[in-house]
Amino acid sequence: MICKNCNSENNQKLSLIYESGTNNISTNSKTVGVGLGTGGIGIGSASTNTSGTSQSILAQKLSPPKKNSYLLAVFVMIVGAIFLCNVYELSIKDSIFVLIGIFLLGFGIKIFRVNYRYNSNTFPKKYLEWTKSWHCNKCGNIYSE
């Protein structure tokens, strides 16, 4: 590929930059110690596990698009349902809680629907565009095939 901005041939696909700049880390460590004090001899041991991901700044910048999470929508709907489940215990003056419950339930459903539409319609197009995109290592331009 040739950069459309500077005509350089020094280009890489975004997916290659992302994959080569992302590393999974997993380490295990064990240690044993012996100590001598006025109370006698003490023996101890410890074990640690570390895991995670390390990324270059360029890999972070050129990462693929992400799907929207449904976590917030589900949380809001659960809180709304909790308000509504306690309706039989509420008096007329507490009807504001019923309205809050209905509002939260409806708002959670709206968030869920917006995220579902994005994940079903917009995300696949953005991801496909990302898989076809290139980065110029000379000028930094990002372009598609």
Coordinates of N, CA and C in Angstrom, one line a residue:
M1 N 0.8 -1.2 0.0 CA 0.0 0.0 0.0 C 0.9 1.2 0.0
I2 N 0.4 2.2 -0.6 CA 1.1 3.5 -0.7 C 0.2 4.5 0.1
C3 N 0.8 5.3 0.9 CA 0.1 6.3 1.7 C -0.5 7.4 0.8
K4 N -1.8 7.6 1.0 CA -2.5 8.6 0.1 C -2.1 10.0 0.5
N5 N -1.4 10.2 1.6 CA -1.1 11.6 2.1 C 0.4 11.9 1.6
C6 N 1.3 11.0 1.8 CA 2.7 11.4 1.5 C 3.4 10.4 0.5
N7 N 2.7 9.5 0.0 CA 3.2 8.5 -1.0 C 4.2 7.6 -0.5
S8 N 4.3 7.4 0.8 CA 5.3 6.5 1.4 C 4.8 5.0 1.3
E9 N 5.8 4.1 1.1 CA 5.4 2.7 1.1 C 5.7 2.1 2.5
N10 N 6.0 2.8 3.5 CA 6.3 2.3 4.8 C 4.9 2.4 5.6
N11 N 4.1 1.4 5.4 CA 2.7 1.4 6.0 C 2.5 0.0 6.6
Q12 N 1.6 0.0 7.6 CA 1.2 -1.3 8.2 C -0.3 -1.2 8.5
K13 N -0.9 -2.4 8.4 CA -2.3 -2.5 8.8 C -2.5 -2.2 10.2
L14 N -3.6 -1.6 10.6 CA -3.9 -1.3 12.0 C -3.9 -2.6 12.8
S15 N -4.5 -3.6 12.3 CA -4.6 -4.9 13.1 C -3.2 -5.4 13.4
L16 N -2.3 -5.3 12.5 CA -0.9 -5.8 12.7 C -0.2 -4.9 13.8
I17 N -0.4 -3.6 13.8 CA 0.2 -2.7 14.8 C -0.4 -3.0 16.1
Y18 N -1.7 -3.3 16.2 CA -2.4 -3.6 17.4 C -1.9 -4.9 18.0
E19 N -1.8 -5.9 17.2 CA -1.4 -7.2 17.7 C 0.1 -7.2 18.1
S20 N 0.9 -6.6 17.3 CA 2.4 -6.6 17.7 C 2.7 -5.7 18.9
G21 N 1.8 -4.8 19.2 CA 2.1 -3.9 20.3 C 1.3 -4.2 21.5
T22 N 0.7 -5.4 21.5 CA -0.1 -5.9 22.7 C 0.5 -7.2 23.2
N23 N 0.8 -7.2 24.5 CA 1.4 -8.4 25.1 C 0.6 -8.8 26.3
N24 N 0.3 -10.1 26.4 CA -0.4 -10.6 27.6 C 0.7 -11.0 28.6
I25 N 0.5 -10.6 29.9 CA 1.5 -10.9 30.9 C 0.9 -11.8 32.0
S26 N 1.7 -12.9 32.3 CA 1.3 -13.8 33.4 C 2.6 -14.3 34.1
T27 N 2.7 -13.9 35.3 CA 3.9 -14.4 36.1 C 3.5 -15.0 37.4
N28 N 4.3 -15.9 37.9 CA 4.1 -16.6 39.2 C 5.4 -16.5 39.9
S29 N 5.3 -16.2 41.2 CA 6.5 -16.1 42.0 C 6.2 -16.7 43.4
K30 N 7.2 -17.5 43.9 CA 7.1 -18.1 45.2 C 8.4 -17.8 45.9
T31 N 8.3 -17.6 47.2 CA 9.4 -17.3 48.1 C 9.3 -18.0 49.4
V32 N 10.4 -18.3 50.0 CA 10.4 -18.9 51.3 C 11.4 -18.2 52.2
G33 N 11.1 -17.9 53.4 CA 12.0 -17.2 54.3 C 12.1 -17.9 55.7
V34 N 13.3 -17.8 56.3 CA 13.5 -18.4 57.6 C 14.1 -17.2 58.4
G35 N 13.6 -17.1 59.7 CA 14.0 -16.1 60.6 C 14.3 -16.6 61.9
L36 N 15.3 -16.0 62.6 CA 15.7 -16.4 63.9 C 15.5 -15.3 64.8
G37 N 14.8 -15.5 65.9 CA 14.6 -14.4 66.8 C 14.6 -14.9 68.3
T38 N 14.2 -14.0 69.2 CA 14.2 -14.4 70.6 C 13.2 -15.5 70.9
G39 N 12.2 -15.6 70.1 CA 11.1 -16.6 70.3 C 11.5 -17.9 69.6
G40 N 12.5 -18.0 68.9 CA 12.9 -19.2 68.2 C 13.0 -19.0 66.7
I41 N 12.8 -20.0 65.9 CA 13.0 -20.0 64.5 C 11.6 -19.9 63.9
G42 N 11.5 -19.1 62.8 CA 10.2 -18.9 62.1 C 10.4 -19.2 60.6
I43 N 9.5 -19.8 60.0 CA 9.6 -20.1 58.6 C 8.3 -19.6 58.0
G44 N 8.5 -18.9 56.8 CA 7.3 -18.4 56.1 C 7.5 -18.5 54.6
S45 N 6.4 -18.5 53.9 CA 6.4 -18.6 52.5 C 5.3 -17.7 51.9
A46 N 5.5 -17.3 50.7 CA 4.5 -16.5 50.0 C 4.5 -16.8 48.5
S47 N 3.3 -16.6 47.9 CA 3.1 -16.9 46.5 C 2.4 -15.7 45.9
T48 N 2.8 -15.3 44.7 CA 2.1 -14.2 44.1 C 1.9 -14.5 42.6
N49 N 0.8 -14.1 42.1 CA 0.4 -14.2 40.7 C 0.1 -12.9 40.1
T50 N 0.6 -12.6 39.0 CA 0.4 -11.3 38.3 C 0.0 -11.6 36.9
S51 N -1.1 -11.0 36.4 CA -1.5 -11.1 35.0 C -2.1 -9.8 34.5
G52 N -2.0 -9.6 33.3 CA -2.5 -8.4 32.7 C -2.1 -8.2 31.2
T53 N -2.2 -7.0 30.7 CA -1.9 -6.7 29.3 C -1.0 -5.5 29.3
S54 N 0.0 -5.5 28.5 CA 0.9 -4.4 28.3 C 0.7 -4.0 26.8
Q55 N 0.6 -2.6 26.6 CA 0.4 -2.2 25.2 C 1.3 -1.0 25.0
S56 N 1.7 -0.9 23.7 CA 2.4 0.3 23.3 C 1.4 1.4 23.1
I57 N 1.9 2.7 23.2 CA 1.0 3.8 23.0 C 0.3 3.8 21.6
L58 N 1.1 3.4 20.6 CA 0.5 3.3 19.3 C -0.6 2.2 19.2
A59 N -0.3 1.1 19.8 CA -1.3 0.0 19.8 C -2.6 0.4 20.5
Q60 N -2.5 1.2 21.6 CA -3.6 1.7 22.3 C -4.4 2.7 21.4
K61 N -3.7 3.5 20.7 CA -4.3 4.5 19.9 C -5.0 3.9 18.7
L62 N -4.5 2.8 18.2 CA -5.0 2.2 17.0 C -5.8 0.9 17.3
S63 N -6.3 0.8 18.5 CA -7.0 -0.4 18.9 C -8.4 -0.5 18.2
P64 N -8.9 -1.7 18.0 CA -10.2 -1.9 17.3 C -11.3 -1.2 18.1
P65 N -12.4 -0.9 17.4 CA -13.6 -0.4 18.1 C -14.1 -1.4 19.0
K66 N -14.8 -1.0 20.1 CA -15.3 -1.9 21.1 C -16.8 -1.9 21.0
K67 N -17.4 -3.0 21.4 CA -18.9 -3.1 21.5 C -19.3 -2.4 22.8
N68 N -20.5 -1.8 22.8 CA -21.0 -1.2 24.0 C -21.4 -2.3 25.0
S69 N -21.2 -2.0 26.3 CA -21.6 -2.9 27.3 C -23.0 -2.7 27.7
Y70 N -23.7 -3.8 28.1 CA -25.0 -3.8 28.6 C -25.1 -3.7 30.1
L71 N -24.0 -3.6 30.8 CA -23.9 -3.6 32.3 C -24.7 -2.4 32.9
L72 N -24.5 -1.2 32.4 CA -25.3 -0.1 32.9 C -26.8 -0.2 32.8
A73 N -27.2 -0.7 31.6 CA -28.6 -0.9 31.3 C -29.2 -1.9 32.2
V74 N -28.5 -3.0 32.4 CA -29.0 -4.0 33.3 C -29.1 -3.5 34.8
F75 N -28.1 -2.8 35.2 CA -28.1 -2.2 36.6 C -29.2 -1.3 36.8
V76 N -29.5 -0.4 35.8 CA -30.6 0.6 36.0 C -31.9 -0.1 36.0
M77 N -32.1 -1.2 35.1 CA -33.3 -1.9 35.1 C -33.6 -2.7 36.5
I78 N -32.5 -3.2 37.0 CA -32.6 -3.9 38.3 C -33.0 -3.0 39.4
V79 N -32.4 -1.8 39.5 CA -32.8 -0.8 40.5 C -34.2 -0.4 40.3
G80 N -34.6 -0.2 39.0 CA -36.1 0.2 38.8 C -37.0 -0.9 39.2
A81 N -36.6 -2.2 38.9 CA -37.5 -3.3 39.3 C -37.6 -3.4 40.8
I82 N -36.5 -3.1 41.5 CA -36.5 -3.2 43.0 C -37.5 -2.1 43.5
F83 N -37.5 -0.9 42.9 CA -38.4 0.1 43.4 C -39.9 -0.4 43.1
L84 N -40.1 -1.0 42.0 CA -41.5 -1.5 41.7 C -41.9 -2.7 42.5
C85 N -41.0 -3.5 42.9 CA -41.3 -4.7 43.6 C -41.8 -4.4 45.0
N86 N -41.5 -3.2 45.5 CA -41.9 -2.8 46.8 C -43.1 -1.9 46.8
V87 N -43.9 -1.9 45.7 CA -45.0 -1.1 45.6 C -46.1 -1.4 46.6
Y88 N -46.3 -2.7 46.9 CA -47.4 -3.1 47.8 C -47.1 -2.6 49.2
E89 N -45.9 -2.2 49.6 CA -45.5 -1.7 50.9 C -45.6 -0.2 51.0
L90 N -45.8 0.4 49.9 CA -45.8 1.9 49.9 C -47.2 2.5 50.0
S91 N -47.3 3.6 50.7 CA -48.5 4.3 50.8 C -48.7 5.3 49.6
I92 N -49.8 6.0 49.5 CA -50.0 6.9 48.5 C -49.0 8.0 48.4
K93 N -48.6 8.5 49.6 CA -47.6 9.6 49.6 C -46.2 9.1 49.1
D94 N -46.0 7.8 49.0 CA -44.7 7.3 48.5 C -44.8 6.9 47.0
S95 N -45.8 7.4 46.4 CA -46.0 7.1 45.0 C -44.8 7.6 44.1
I96 N -44.1 8.5 44.6 CA -42.9 9.0 43.9 C -41.9 7.9 43.6
F97 N -41.9 6.9 44.5 CA -41.0 5.8 44.3 C -41.4 4.9 43.2
V98 N -42.8 4.8 43.0 CA -43.3 4.1 41.9 C -42.9 4.8 40.6
L99 N -43.1 6.1 40.6 CA -42.7 6.8 39.4 C -41.2 6.7 39.1
I100 N -40.4 6.7 40.1 CA -38.9 6.6 39.9 C -38.6 5.2 39.4
G101 N -39.3 4.2 39.9 CA -39.1 2.8 39.5 C -39.5 2.6 38.0
I102 N -40.6 3.2 37.6 CA -41.1 3.1 36.2 C -40.1 3.9 35.3
F103 N -39.6 5.1 35.8 CA -38.7 5.8 35.0 C -37.4 5.0 34.8
L104 N -36.8 4.5 35.9 CA -35.6 3.7 35.8 C -35.7 2.5 34.9
L105 N -36.8 1.8 35.0 CA -37.0 0.6 34.2 C -37.0 1.0 32.7
G106 N -37.8 2.1 32.4 CA -37.9 2.5 31.0 C -36.5 3.1 30.5
F107 N -35.8 3.8 31.4 CA -34.5 4.3 31.0 C -33.5 3.2 30.8
G108 N -33.5 2.2 31.6 CA -32.7 1.1 31.4 C -33.0 0.3 30.1
I109 N -34.2 0.2 29.8 CA -34.6 -0.5 28.5 C -34.1 0.4 27.4
K110 N -34.3 1.7 27.5 CA -33.8 2.6 26.4 C -32.3 2.4 26.2
I111 N -31.5 2.4 27.3 CA -30.1 2.3 27.2 C -29.7 0.9 26.5
F112 N -30.4 -0.1 26.9 CA -30.2 -1.4 26.4 C -30.5 -1.4 24.9
R113 N -31.6 -0.8 24.4 CA -31.9 -0.8 23.0 C -30.9 0.0 22.2
V114 N -30.4 1.1 22.7 CA -29.4 1.9 22.0 C -28.1 1.1 21.9
N115 N -27.7 0.5 23.0 CA -26.5 -0.3 22.9 C -26.7 -1.5 21.9
Y116 N -27.8 -2.1 22.0 CA -28.1 -3.3 21.1 C -28.1 -2.8 19.6
R117 N -28.7 -1.7 19.3 CA -28.6 -1.2 17.9 C -27.2 -0.9 17.5
Y118 N -26.4 -0.2 18.4 CA -25.0 0.1 18.1 C -24.2 -1.2 17.8
N119 N -24.4 -2.2 18.7 CA -23.6 -3.4 18.6 C -24.1 -4.3 17.4
S120 N -25.3 -4.1 17.0 CA -25.8 -4.9 15.8 C -25.6 -4.2 14.5
N121 N -25.7 -2.9 14.4 CA -25.6 -2.2 13.2 C -24.3 -1.4 13.0
T122 N -23.9 -0.6 13.9 CA -22.8 0.3 13.8 C -21.5 -0.4 14.0
F123 N -21.4 -1.2 15.1 CA -20.1 -1.8 15.4 C -19.6 -2.7 14.3
P124 N -20.4 -3.5 13.6 CA -19.8 -4.4 12.6 C -19.2 -3.5 11.4
K125 N -19.8 -2.4 11.1 CA -19.3 -1.6 10.0 C -18.0 -0.9 10.5
K126 N -17.9 -0.4 11.7 CA -16.7 0.2 12.2 C -15.6 -0.8 12.3
Y127 N -15.9 -2.1 12.7 CA -14.9 -3.1 12.8 C -14.3 -3.5 11.5
L128 N -15.2 -3.6 10.5 CA -14.8 -4.0 9.1 C -13.9 -2.9 8.6
E129 N -14.3 -1.6 8.8 CA -13.5 -0.5 8.4 C -12.1 -0.5 9.0
W130 N -12.0 -0.9 10.3 CA -10.8 -1.0 11.0 C -9.9 -2.1 10.4
T131 N -10.5 -3.2 10.1 CA -9.7 -4.3 9.5 C -9.1 -3.9 8.1
K132 N -9.7 -3.0 7.5 CA -9.2 -2.6 6.2 C -8.4 -1.3 6.2
S133 N -8.1 -0.8 7.4 CA -7.4 0.5 7.5 C -5.9 0.3 7.7
W134 N -5.1 1.3 7.2 CA -3.6 1.2 7.3 C -3.1 2.5 8.0
H135 N -1.9 2.3 8.5 CA -1.2 3.4 9.2 C 0.1 3.7 8.5
C136 N 0.3 5.0 8.1 CA 1.6 5.3 7.5 C 2.6 5.6 8.6
N137 N 3.7 4.9 8.6 CA 4.8 5.0 9.6 C 5.6 6.3 9.3
K138 N 5.4 6.9 8.2 CA 6.2 8.2 7.9 C 5.4 9.4 8.4
C139 N 4.2 9.6 8.0 CA 3.4 10.8 8.3 C 2.3 10.6 9.4
G140 N 2.0 9.3 9.7 CA 1.0 9.0 10.7 C -0.4 9.0 10.2
N141 N -0.6 9.1 8.9 CA -1.9 9.1 8.3 C -2.6 7.8 8.4
I142 N -3.8 7.7 8.6 CA -4.6 6.5 8.7 C -5.6 6.5 7.5
Y143 N -5.6 5.5 6.7 CA -6.4 5.5 5.6 C -6.9 4.0 5.3
S144 N -8.0 3.9 4.5 CA -8.5 2.6 4.1 C -8.1 2.2 2.8
E145 N -8.2 0.9 2.5 CA -7.8 0.3 1.2 C -8.7 0.9 0.1

